[in-house]
Each structure stands twice: as C-alpha cells, then as structure tokens.
CSV table of C-alpha atoms in Angstrom, one decimal:
chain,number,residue,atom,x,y,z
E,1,UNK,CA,0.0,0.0,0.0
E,2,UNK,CA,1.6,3.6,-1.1
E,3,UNK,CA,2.2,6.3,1.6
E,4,UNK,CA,-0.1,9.8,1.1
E,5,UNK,CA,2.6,12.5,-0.1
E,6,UNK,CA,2.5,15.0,3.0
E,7,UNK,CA,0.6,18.2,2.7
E,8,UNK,CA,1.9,21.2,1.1
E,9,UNK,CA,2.8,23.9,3.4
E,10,UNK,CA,0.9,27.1,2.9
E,11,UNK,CA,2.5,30.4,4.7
E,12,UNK,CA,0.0,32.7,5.9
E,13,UNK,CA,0.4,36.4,7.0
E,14,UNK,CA,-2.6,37.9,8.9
E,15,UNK,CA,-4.1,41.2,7.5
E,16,UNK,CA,-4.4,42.9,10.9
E,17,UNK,CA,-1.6,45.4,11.3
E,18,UNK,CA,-0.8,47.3,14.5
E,19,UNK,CA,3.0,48.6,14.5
E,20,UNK,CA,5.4,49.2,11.2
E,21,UNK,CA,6.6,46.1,11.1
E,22,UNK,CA,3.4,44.8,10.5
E,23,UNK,CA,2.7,46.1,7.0
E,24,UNK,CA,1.4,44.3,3.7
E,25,UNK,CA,5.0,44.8,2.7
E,26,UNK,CA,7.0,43.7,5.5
E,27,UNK,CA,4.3,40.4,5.5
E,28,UNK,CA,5.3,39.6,1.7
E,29,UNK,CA,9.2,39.9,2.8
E,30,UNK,CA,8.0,37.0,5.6
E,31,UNK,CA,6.6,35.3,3.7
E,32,UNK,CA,9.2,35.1,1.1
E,33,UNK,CA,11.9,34.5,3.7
E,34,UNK,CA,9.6,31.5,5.1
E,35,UNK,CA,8.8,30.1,1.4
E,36,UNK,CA,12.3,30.2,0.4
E,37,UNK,CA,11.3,31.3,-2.7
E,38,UNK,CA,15.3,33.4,-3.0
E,39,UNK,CA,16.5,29.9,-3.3
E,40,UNK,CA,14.1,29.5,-7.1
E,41,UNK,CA,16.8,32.1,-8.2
E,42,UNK,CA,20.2,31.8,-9.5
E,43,UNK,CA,22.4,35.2,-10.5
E,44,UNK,CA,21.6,36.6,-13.3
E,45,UNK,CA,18.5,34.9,-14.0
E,46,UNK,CA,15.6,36.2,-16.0
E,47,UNK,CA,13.2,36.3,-13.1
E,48,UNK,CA,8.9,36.7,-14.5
E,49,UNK,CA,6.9,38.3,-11.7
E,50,UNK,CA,3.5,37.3,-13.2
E,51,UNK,CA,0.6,39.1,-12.3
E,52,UNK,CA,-2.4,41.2,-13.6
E,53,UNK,CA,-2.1,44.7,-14.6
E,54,UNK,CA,-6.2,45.2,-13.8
E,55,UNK,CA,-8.3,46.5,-16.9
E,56,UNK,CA,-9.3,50.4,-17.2
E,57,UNK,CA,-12.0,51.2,-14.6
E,58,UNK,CA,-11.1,48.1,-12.1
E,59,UNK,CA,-9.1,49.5,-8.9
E,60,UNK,CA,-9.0,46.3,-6.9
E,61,UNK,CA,-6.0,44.7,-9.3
E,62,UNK,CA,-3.1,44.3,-6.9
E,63,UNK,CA,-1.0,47.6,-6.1
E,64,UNK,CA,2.3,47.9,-7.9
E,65,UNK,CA,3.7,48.1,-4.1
E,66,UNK,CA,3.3,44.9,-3.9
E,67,UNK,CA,4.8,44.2,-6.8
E,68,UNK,CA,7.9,46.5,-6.2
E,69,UNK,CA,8.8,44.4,-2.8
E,70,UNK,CA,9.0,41.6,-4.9
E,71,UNK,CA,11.1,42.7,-7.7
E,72,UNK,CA,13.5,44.6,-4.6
E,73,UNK,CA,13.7,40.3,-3.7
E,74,UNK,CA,14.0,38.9,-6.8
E,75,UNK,CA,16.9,41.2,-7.4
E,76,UNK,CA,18.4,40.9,-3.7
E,77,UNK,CA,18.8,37.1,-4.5
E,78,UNK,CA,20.4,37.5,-7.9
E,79,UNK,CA,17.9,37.5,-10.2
E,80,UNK,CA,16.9,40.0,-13.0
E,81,UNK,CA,13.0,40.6,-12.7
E,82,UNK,CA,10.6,41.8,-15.1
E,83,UNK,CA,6.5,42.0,-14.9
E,84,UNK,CA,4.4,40.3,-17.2
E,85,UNK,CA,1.2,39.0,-18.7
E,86,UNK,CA,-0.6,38.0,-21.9
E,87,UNK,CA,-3.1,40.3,-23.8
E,88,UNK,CA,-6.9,39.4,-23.7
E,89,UNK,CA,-8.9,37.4,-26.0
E,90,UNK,CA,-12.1,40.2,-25.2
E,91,UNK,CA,-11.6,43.6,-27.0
E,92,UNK,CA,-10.5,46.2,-24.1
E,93,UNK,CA,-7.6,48.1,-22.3
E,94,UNK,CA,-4.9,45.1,-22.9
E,95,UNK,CA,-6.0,43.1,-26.3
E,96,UNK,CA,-2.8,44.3,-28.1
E,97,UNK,CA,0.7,45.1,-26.0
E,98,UNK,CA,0.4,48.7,-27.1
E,99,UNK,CA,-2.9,49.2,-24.9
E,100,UNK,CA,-1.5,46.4,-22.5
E,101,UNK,CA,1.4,48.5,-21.6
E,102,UNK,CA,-0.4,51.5,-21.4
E,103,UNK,CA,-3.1,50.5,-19.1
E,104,UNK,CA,-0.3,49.1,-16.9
E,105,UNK,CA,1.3,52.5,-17.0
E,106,UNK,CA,-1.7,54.2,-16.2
E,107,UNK,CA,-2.1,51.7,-13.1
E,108,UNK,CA,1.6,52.6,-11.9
E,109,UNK,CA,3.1,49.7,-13.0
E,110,UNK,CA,6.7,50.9,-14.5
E,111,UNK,CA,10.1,51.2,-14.0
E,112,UNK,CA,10.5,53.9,-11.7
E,113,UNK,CA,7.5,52.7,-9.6
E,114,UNK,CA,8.2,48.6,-9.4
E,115,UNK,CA,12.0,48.7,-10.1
E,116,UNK,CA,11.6,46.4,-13.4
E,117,UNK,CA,9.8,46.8,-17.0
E,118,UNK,CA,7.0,45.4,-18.1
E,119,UNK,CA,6.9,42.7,-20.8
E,120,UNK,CA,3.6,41.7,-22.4
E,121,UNK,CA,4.6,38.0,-22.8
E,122,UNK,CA,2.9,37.3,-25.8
E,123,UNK,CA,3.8,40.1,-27.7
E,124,UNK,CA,2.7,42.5,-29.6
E,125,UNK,CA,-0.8,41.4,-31.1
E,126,UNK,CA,-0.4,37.8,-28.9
E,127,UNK,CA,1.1,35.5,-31.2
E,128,UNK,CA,4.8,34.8,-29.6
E,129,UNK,CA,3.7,31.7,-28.0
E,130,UNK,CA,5.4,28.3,-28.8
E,131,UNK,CA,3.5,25.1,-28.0
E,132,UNK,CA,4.3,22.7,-24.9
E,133,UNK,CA,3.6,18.9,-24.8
E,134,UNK,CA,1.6,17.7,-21.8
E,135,UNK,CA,-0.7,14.6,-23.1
E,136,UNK,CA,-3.2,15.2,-20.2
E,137,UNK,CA,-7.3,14.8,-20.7
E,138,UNK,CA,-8.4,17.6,-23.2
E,139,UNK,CA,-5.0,18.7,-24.4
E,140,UNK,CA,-1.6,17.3,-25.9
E,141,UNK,CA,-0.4,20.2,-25.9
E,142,UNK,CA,-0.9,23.9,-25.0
E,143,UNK,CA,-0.1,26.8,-26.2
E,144,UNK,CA,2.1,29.4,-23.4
E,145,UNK,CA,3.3,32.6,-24.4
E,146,UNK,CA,7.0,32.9,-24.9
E,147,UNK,CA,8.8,35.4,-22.3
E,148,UNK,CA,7.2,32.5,-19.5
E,149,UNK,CA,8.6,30.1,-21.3
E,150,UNK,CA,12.0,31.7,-21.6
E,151,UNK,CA,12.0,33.1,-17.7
E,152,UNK,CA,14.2,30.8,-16.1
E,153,UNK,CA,12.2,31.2,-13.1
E,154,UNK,CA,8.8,32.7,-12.1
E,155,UNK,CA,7.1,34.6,-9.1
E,156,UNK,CA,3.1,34.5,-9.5
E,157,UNK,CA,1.0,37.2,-7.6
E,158,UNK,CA,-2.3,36.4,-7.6
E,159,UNK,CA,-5.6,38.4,-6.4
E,160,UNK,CA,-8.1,35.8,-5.1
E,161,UNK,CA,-11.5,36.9,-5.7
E,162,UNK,CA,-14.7,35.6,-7.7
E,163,UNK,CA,-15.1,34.6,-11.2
E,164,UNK,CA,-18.5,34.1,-13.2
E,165,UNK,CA,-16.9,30.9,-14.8
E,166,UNK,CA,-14.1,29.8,-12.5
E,167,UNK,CA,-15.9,30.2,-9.1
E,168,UNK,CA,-12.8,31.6,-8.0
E,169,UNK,CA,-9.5,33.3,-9.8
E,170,UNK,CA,-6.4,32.4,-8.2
E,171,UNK,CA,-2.8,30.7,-8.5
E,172,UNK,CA,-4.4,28.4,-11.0
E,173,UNK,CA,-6.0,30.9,-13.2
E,174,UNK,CA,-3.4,33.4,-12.9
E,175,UNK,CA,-1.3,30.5,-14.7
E,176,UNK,CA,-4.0,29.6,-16.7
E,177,UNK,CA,-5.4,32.5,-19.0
E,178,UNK,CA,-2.6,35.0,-17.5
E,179,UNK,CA,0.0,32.9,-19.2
E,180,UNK,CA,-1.4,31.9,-22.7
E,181,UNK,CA,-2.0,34.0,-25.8
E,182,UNK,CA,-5.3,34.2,-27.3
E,183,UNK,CA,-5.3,30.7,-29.0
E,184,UNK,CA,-4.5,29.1,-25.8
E,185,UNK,CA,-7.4,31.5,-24.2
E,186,UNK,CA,-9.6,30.2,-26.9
E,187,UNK,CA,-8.7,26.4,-26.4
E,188,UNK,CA,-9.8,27.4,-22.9
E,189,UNK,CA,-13.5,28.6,-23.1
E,190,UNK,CA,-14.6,26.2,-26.2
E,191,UNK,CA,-18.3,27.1,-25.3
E,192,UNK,CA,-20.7,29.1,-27.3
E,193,UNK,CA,-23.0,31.2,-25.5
E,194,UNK,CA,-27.0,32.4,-26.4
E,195,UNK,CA,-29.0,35.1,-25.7
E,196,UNK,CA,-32.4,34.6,-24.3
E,197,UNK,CA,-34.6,36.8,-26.2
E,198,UNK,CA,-37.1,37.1,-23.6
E,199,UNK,CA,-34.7,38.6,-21.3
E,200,UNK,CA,-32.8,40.6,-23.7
E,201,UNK,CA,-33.5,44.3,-23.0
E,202,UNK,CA,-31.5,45.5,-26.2
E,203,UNK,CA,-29.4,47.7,-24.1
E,204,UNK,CA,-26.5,46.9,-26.9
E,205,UNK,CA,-24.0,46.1,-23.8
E,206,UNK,CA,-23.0,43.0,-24.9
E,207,UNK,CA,-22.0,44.3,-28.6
E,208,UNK,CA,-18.3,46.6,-28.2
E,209,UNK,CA,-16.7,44.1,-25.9
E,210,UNK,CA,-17.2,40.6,-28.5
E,211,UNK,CA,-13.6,40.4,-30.1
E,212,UNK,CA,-15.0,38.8,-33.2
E,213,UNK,CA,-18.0,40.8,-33.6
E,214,UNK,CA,-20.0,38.0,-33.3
E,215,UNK,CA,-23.5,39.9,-31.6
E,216,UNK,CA,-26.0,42.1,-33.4
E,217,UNK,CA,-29.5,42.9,-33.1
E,218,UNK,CA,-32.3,41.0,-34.7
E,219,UNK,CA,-36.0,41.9,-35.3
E,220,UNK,CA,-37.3,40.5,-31.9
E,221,UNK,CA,-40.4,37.7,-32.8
E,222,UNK,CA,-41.9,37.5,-29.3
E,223,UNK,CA,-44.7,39.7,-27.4
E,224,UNK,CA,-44.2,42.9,-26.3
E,225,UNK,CA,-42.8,46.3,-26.7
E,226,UNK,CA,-39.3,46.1,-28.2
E,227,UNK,CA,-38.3,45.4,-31.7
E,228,UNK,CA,-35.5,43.9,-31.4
E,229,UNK,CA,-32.9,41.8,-29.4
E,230,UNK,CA,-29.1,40.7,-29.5
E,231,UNK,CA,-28.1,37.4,-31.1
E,232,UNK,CA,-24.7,35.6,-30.9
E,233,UNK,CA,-23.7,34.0,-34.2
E,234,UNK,CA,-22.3,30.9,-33.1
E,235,UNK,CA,-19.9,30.3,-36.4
E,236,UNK,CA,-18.2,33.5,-35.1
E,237,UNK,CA,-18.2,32.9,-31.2
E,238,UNK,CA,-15.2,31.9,-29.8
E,239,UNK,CA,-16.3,31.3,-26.4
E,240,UNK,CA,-14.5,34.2,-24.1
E,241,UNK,CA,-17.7,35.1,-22.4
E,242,UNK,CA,-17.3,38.7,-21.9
E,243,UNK,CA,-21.3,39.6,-23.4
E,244,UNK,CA,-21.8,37.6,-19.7
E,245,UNK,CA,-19.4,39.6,-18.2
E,246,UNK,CA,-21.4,42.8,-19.4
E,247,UNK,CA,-25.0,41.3,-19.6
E,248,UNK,CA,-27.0,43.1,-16.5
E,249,UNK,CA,-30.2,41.1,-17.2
E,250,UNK,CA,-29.2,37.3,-17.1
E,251,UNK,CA,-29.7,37.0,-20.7
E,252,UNK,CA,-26.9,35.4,-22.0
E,253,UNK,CA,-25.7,31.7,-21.0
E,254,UNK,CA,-24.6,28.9,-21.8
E,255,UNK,CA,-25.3,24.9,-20.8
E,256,UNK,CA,-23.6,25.0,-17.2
E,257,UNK,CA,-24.1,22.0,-16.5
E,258,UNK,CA,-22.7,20.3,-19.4
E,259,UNK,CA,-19.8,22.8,-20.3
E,260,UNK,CA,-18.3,24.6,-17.2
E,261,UNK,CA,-17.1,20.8,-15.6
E,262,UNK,CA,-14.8,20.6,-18.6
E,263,UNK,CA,-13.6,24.5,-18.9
E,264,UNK,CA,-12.3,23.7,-15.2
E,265,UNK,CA,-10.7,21.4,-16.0
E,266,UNK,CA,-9.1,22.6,-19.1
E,267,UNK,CA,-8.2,25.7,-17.3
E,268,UNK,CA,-6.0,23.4,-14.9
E,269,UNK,CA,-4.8,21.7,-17.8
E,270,UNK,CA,-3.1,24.6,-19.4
E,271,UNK,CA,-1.9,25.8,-15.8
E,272,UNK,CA,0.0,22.5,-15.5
E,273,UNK,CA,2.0,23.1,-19.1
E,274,UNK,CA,2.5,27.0,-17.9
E,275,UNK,CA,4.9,25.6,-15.3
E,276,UNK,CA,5.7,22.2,-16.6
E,277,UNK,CA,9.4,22.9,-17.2
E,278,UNK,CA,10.2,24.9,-14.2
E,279,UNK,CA,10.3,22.3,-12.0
E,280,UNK,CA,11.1,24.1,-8.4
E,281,UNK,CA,11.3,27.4,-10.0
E,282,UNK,CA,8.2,28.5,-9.1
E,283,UNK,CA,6.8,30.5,-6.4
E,284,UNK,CA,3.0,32.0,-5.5
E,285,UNK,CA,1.7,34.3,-3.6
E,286,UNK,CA,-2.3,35.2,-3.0
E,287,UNK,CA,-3.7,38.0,-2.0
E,288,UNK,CA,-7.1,37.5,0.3
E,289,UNK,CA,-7.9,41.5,0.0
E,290,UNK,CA,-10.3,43.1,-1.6
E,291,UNK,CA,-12.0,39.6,-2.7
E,292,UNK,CA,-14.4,41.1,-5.3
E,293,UNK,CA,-17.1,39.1,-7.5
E,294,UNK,CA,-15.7,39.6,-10.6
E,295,UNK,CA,-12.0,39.0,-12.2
E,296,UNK,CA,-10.0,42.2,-12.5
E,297,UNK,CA,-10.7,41.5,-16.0
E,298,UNK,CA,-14.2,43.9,-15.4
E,299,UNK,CA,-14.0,47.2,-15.7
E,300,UNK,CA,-15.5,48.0,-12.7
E,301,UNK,CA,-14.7,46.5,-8.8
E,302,UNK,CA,-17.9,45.7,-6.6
E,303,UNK,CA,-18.1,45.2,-2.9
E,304,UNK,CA,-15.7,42.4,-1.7
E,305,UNK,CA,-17.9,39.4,-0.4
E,306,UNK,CA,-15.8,38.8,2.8
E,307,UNK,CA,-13.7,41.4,4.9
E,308,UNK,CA,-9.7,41.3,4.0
E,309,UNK,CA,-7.9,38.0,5.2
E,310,UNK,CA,-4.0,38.2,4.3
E,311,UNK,CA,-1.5,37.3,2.0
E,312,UNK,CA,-0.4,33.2,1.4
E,313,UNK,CA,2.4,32.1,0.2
E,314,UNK,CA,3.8,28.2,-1.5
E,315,UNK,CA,5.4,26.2,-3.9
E,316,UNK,CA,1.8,24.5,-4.7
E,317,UNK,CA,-1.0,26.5,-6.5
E,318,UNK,CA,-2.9,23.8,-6.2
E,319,UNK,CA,-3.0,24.0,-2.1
E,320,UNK,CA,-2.6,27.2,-1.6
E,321,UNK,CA,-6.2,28.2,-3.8
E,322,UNK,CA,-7.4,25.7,-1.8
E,323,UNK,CA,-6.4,27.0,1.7
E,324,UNK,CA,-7.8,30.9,0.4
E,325,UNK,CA,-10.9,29.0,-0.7
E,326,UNK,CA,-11.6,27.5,2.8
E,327,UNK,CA,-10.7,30.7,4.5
E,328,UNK,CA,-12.7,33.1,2.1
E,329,UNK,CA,-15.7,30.0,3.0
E,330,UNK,CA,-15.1,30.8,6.8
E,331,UNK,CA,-15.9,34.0,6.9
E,332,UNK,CA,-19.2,35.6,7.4
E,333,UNK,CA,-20.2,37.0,3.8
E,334,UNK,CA,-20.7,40.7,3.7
E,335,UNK,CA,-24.7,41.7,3.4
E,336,UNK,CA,-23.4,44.4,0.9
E,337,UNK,CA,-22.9,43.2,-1.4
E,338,UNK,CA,-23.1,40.8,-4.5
E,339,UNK,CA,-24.6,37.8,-2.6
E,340,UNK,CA,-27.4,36.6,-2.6
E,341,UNK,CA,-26.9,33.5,0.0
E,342,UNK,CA,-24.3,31.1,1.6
E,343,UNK,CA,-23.3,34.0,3.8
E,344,UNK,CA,-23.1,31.9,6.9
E,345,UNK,CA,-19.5,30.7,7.7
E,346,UNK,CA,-18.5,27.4,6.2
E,347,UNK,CA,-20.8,28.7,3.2
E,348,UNK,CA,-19.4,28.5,-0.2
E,349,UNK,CA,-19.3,32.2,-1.1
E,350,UNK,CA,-18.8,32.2,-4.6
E,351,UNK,CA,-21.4,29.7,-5.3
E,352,UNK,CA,-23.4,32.5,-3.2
E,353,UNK,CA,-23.0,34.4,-6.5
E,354,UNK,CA,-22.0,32.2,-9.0
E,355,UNK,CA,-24.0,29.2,-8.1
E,356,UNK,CA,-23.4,27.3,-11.7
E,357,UNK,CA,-19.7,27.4,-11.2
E,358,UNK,CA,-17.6,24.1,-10.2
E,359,UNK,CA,-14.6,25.7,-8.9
E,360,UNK,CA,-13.8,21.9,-6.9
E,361,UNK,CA,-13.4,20.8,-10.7
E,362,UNK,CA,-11.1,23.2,-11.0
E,363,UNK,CA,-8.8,22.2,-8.0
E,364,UNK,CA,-9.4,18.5,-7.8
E,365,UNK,CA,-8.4,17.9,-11.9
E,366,UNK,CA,-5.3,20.1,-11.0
E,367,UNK,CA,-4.6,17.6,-8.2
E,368,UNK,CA,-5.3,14.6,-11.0
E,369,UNK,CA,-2.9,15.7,-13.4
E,370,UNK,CA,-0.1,16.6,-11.2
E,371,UNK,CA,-0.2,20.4,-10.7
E,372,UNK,CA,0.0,19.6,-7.0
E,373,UNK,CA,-2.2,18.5,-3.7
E,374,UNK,CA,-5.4,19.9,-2.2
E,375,UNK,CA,-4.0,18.9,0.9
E,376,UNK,CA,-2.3,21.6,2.9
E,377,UNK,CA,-0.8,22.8,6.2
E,378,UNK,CA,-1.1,26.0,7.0
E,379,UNK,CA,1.7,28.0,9.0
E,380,UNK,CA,1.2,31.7,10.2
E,381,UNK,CA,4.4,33.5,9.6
E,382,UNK,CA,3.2,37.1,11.2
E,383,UNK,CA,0.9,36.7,13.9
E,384,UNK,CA,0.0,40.6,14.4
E,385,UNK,CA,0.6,41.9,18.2
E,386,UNK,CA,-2.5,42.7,20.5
C-alpha cells in the first residue's frame, strides 16, 4: 500500500496590522523569507513576476507596491526581474501590447514605480507563444506565451476573488489564461453562449466588448414592446464570455451543466503546461484583499464578499487556492454586497454568487494531473501583536 505525499505547506500572513513592522510589505518579505522562494533564483536569472495589470476602470487589481517588494527580492537574491502578462482574448484596455502596456502605466506599474519593466509576454498582437507537450485529458499540448517560457524562473502574484466561470481566480488561473495567448485563451473557453430573447433588453452592452463581432440585433419575434434583441452567431463565437461579463439582465448563457465541468478542467490543464518545465522554480503568492465578485478582467470593482484575510504564500498552486478557498468560506459574507446566500461561515461564497460554477473541478483535476495536492498545512508566519 503507497504512503499519502504530505501536505503542502501554505505560509500565511494575517491582515491585521498594528505597528510598522506589520505592513502588507513587510508580510510579503515574511513570507518570502519563510517560502524560500530566493532559493528559485540563481544570478543573473531572467526572473517573471507574473501578475495582472487590472483592466481600465477596475481599482482592486493588486498595487504595484506589492509588486515593487517583490522585484526589490527577486533582485536581492540574484535574479533579474521583469513584470508580465498576456493580452486578452475580449476587446479592451490590454487586447494588443500597445494598450496592454499603457493600461499598466496608467495603473503605476513601471520602472521607476516597481524597479523592473513590463513585458507583455505574448507580444505584440499575442502571437509569440510556442507550444508545450503535456498529453493530459483535453489537451496534448498547449499553447504558453513565450517570455514564461524563456523566464528561467517565475514569481506568480495572484488576487483571489470571484469569477463568473471559474468560481474563483487564483494561482491556477493566474497560470492559466494570465499565461497563454489568445489561442491558448480560446482552447480554454470552447463554449458558445446564447441570448435569451425574452430577457434581452436590447441595451447593446454585450455588442463593443465581443472580439469577433459576433453579436448584433435581430428583429425581436416574441410579445411585447421592443423590436429587437441581440443574437450571438455561433460560427463567429469563440467562447470568451465577456457579453456575460457585461450582460445586466441574465440574458446570456450557456449549458452550465454540461460545459463549465470541462472548462475547469481545461483551465488546470493549461496551468499545468505554464509551469511544466520549471520544475522548483516557481513561487505563489495570493492576496485574500479586496476579494471582489468579478476577475479584474471587469472594468468596474464591486463590494468584496468577505472582509480582507492576508497574504499566502507556496510552492503549490494547487494548495494554496485551496487554503484561500476555505478561508474566504469561513468568513461571514458581507450583506453588501453581491450575494445573494451562503453568507453563513463554512458557506461557499462564490457559489453564493456564482451558483453554476464548479470551482472543486477546478482544484481537484489540478490535483489529477499533477499540478500539485489539495492537501495543505497552514503556517502563520506574522501573527500581528494585541
């Protein structure tokens, strides 16, 4: 009979603050320190601090503080750090690196701010990707834009909050999309959504944001008032789901229950080939603040659905989005905002919002293919004083 692997450790850093040394930035130095992550680094290395620069009109994408006292780490172990991420498959502030860059300037992420540049990783219009063999359920291979593949080593910063599809956006999603061009964002989704005429307003939302242009209005054959409502061309869709991102009426979907098992699992799938050949390279750290409904992809940043938590750190994505997902779940929900119920501790809170989602697919198909272990131990590293 074969022994269970032991738990992945998880470092944790309390939010609660009550002398200088207690700060979010001294707690990401502790946790470092107790992750070992100087020890991914060797001199001179290419170091990728992946992360997400938050779209235009979204203010709860992590602070380019935070990123700055990692980049000071990165280069106090040897390394040579640079910020990253991939362009968007929706049409927005990052769908080319031009407005990529630009947003992230806007946000404060450069040089003289974070101590590094910033390097869209898939280039310029997202086609500097190569392809990376990984002969797992849905895919052989996947595709992962090139600067992560040619980093020698990788930080990933993650904001842990809700996501209409996911359940939850964390390490594993930050790897997933954050690290693949379009095609690989594509190979992702592989749903086609529809509009339900009936709840179709014809408020045009859904239209600028399609990338392919794939929604326009149709002479509406129902009763009532209007004239008209959208329609998604399947031939055209290619599955990125921002007209449900941008929706406010619950009128566009898509077969939950047969298609959003699979996306989580594909999702995990490409997260595995992100890192495949950075075996012990690799370090993450979450951030429980500010844990919003939506990805940072939204232009827009709702009431978080618990109060702040703290700042994880490990060598396992896989256990350490499972330790923020049972500590968001242990919180009492906040009445204002987004959810509706499951606000009772031990609750799941994003199936409070998003109650189609199957974020356990998500984490226990990561576990299946190797990504790492649900199973976790979690160590405070800054217990704040009294």
């Amino acid at each position: 009979m074969s022994k269970k692997s032991a738990p992945s450790v998880v470092w944790f850093a309390d939010i609660r603050a009550r002398a200088d040394g207690e700060n979010k930035l001294s707690k990401i130095e502790a946790l470092f320190k107790a992750a070992g992550f100087a020890k991914l680094v060797e001199k001179g290395d290419l170091a990728a601090v992946k992360l997400h620069f938050g779209e235009r009109g979204n203010d709860t994408f992590l602070s380019p503080i935070f990123a700055a006292k990692v980049v000071e780490l990165l280069k106090a172990a040897g390394g040579n750090p640079f910020l990253t991420d991939t362009n968007t498959l929706y049409s927005g502030g990052r769908h080319n690196a031009v407005d990529h860059l630009n947003t992230a300037t806007a946000h404060g992420f450069t040089p003289a701010t974070v101590g590094a540049p910033v390097i869209i990783a898939d280039g310029l219009r997202g086609t500097s990707f190569r392809k990376v063999t990984i002969n797992k359920t849905h895919f052989k291979t996947v595709s992962i834009a090139d600067a992560v593949l040619d980093a020698r080593c990788m930080i990933v910063l993650s904001h842990f909050k809700g996501h209409m599809m996911g359940g939850f956006g964390g390490a594993i999603k930050n790897l997933a999309m954050g690290c693949a061009p379009s095609q690989g964002k594509c190979d992702q989704h592989a749903s086609r959504f529809a509009v339900d005429p009936e709840k179709c307003t014809a408020c045009g939302r859904c239209i600028t944001p399609c990338p392919q242009g794939a929604i326009s209005f149709v002479p509406y054959a129902g009763k009532g008032k209007k004239s008209k409502n959208a329609h998604i061309d399947k031939e055209k869709c290619i599955g990125c789901g921002e007209c449900l991102t941008f929706c406010r009426f619950g009128a566009v979907s898509i077969n939950w229950q047969a298609e959003i098992g699979p996306f989580a699992e594909r999702m995990a799938e490409y997260a595995y080939g992100a890192v495949k050949d950075k075996k012990n390279r690799v370090g993450y750290i979450n951030f429980l603040i500010d844990i919003t409904p939506d990805c940072d992809c939204a232009g827009w940043s709702d009431v978080p659905l618990v109060p702040d938590i703290g700042i994880l750190a490990s060598h396992d994505p896989v256990a350490l989005d499972q330790a923020c997902l049972d500590l968001v779940n242990a919180r009492q929900g906040l009445a204002h905002s987004l959810l509706q119920h499951n606000l009772e501790p031990g609750a799941d809170k994003f199936k409070g919002v998003w109650p189609h989602t199957r974020g356990e697919v998500q984490l226990g198909h990561a576990q299946a293919i190797g990504l790492g272990s649900t199973a976790y131990k979690l160590v405070d590293v800054a217990k704040p004083k009294k």
